[in-house]
Short mmCIF file of C-alpha atoms in Angstrom, two decimals:
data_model
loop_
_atom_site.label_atom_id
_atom_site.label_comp_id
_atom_site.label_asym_id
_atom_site.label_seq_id
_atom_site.Cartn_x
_atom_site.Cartn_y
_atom_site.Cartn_z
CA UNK A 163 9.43 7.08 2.28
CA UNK A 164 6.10 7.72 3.97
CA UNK A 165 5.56 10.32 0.69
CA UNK A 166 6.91 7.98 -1.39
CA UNK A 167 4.43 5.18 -0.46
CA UNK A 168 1.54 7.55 0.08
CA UNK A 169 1.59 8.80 -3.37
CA UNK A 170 2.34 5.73 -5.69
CA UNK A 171 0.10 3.19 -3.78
CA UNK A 172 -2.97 5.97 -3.34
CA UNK A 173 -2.67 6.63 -7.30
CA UNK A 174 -2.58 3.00 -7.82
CA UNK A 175 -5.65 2.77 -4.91
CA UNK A 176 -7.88 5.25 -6.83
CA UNK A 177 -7.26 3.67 -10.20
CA UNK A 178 -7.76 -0.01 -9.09
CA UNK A 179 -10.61 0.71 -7.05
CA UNK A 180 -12.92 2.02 -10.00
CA UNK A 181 -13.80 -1.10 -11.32
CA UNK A 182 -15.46 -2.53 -13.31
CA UNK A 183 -15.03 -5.86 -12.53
CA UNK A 184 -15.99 -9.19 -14.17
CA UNK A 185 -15.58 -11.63 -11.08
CA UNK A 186 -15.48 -11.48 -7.56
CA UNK A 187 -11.54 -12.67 -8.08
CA UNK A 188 -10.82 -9.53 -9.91
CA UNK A 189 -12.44 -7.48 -7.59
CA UNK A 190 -10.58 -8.99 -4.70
CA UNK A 191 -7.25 -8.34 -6.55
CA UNK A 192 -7.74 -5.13 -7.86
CA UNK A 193 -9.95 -3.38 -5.34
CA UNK A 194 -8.98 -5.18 -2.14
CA UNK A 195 -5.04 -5.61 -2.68
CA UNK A 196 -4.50 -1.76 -3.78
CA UNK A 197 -6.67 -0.66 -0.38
CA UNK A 198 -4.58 -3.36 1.78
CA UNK A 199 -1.17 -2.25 -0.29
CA UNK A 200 -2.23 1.87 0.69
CA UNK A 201 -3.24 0.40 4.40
CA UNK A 202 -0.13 -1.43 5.33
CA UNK A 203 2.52 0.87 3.21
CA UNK A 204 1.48 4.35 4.20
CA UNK A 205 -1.66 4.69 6.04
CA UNK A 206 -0.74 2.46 9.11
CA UNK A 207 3.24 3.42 9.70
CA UNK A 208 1.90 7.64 9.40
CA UNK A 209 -0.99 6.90 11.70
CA UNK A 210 2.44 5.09 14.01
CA UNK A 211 4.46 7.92 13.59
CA UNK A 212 1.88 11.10 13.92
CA UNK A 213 0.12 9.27 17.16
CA UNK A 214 4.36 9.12 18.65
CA UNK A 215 4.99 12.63 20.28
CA UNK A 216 8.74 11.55 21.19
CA UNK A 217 9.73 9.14 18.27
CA UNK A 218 12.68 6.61 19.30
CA UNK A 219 15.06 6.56 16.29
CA UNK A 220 14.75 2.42 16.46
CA UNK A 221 10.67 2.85 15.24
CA UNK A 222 12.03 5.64 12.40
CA UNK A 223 14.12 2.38 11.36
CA UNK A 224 12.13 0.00 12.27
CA UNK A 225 8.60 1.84 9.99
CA UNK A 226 11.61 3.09 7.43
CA UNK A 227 12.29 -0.45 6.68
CA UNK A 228 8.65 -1.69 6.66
CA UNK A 229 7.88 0.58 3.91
CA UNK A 230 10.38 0.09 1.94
CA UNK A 231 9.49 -3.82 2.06
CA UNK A 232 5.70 -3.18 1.23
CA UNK A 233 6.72 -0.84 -1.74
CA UNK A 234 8.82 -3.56 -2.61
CA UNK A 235 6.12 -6.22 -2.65
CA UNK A 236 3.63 -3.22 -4.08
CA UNK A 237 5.84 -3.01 -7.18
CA UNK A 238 5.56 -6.93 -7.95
CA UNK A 239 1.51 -6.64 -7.82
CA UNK A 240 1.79 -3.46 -9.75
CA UNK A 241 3.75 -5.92 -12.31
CA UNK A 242 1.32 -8.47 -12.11
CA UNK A 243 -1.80 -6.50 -12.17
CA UNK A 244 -0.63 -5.19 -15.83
CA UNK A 245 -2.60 -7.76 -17.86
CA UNK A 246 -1.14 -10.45 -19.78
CA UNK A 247 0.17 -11.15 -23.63
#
């Protein structure tokens, strides 16, 4: 999962993060979101589970499920950041 997150959100990171922007409101959605989005989905839980020399099985869980509910949030601002008809 931690692969998972790391790769889809840092592709989405380095593309949103280019710019350029027209307002400070697109900035702050494209920039800012994908860099929070990378932070909370993979950076934090593999900076939680590297820093753990004898990992309990109830953080595995506990970070499993965390990412899989920030990829899950991730995809619906992926969706919305797509532009509009």
């Amino acid at each position: 999962m931690l692969a998972i997150n790391g790769l889809l959100m840092g592709l989405a990171t380095l593309s949103f993060s280019q710019g350029p922007y027209s307002s400070l409101e697109q900035e702050l959605w494209y920039r800012y979101g994908s860099i929070i989005f990378a932070l909370a989905g993979a950076v934090i839980p593999a900076i939680i589970l590297l820093s753990v020399a004898k990992r309990p099985p109830w953080l595995v869980a506990a970070l499993t499920i965390w990412m899989v509910a920030v990829l899950g949030v991730f995809v619906g601002y992926a969706f919305m950041s797509g532009g509009g008809v």
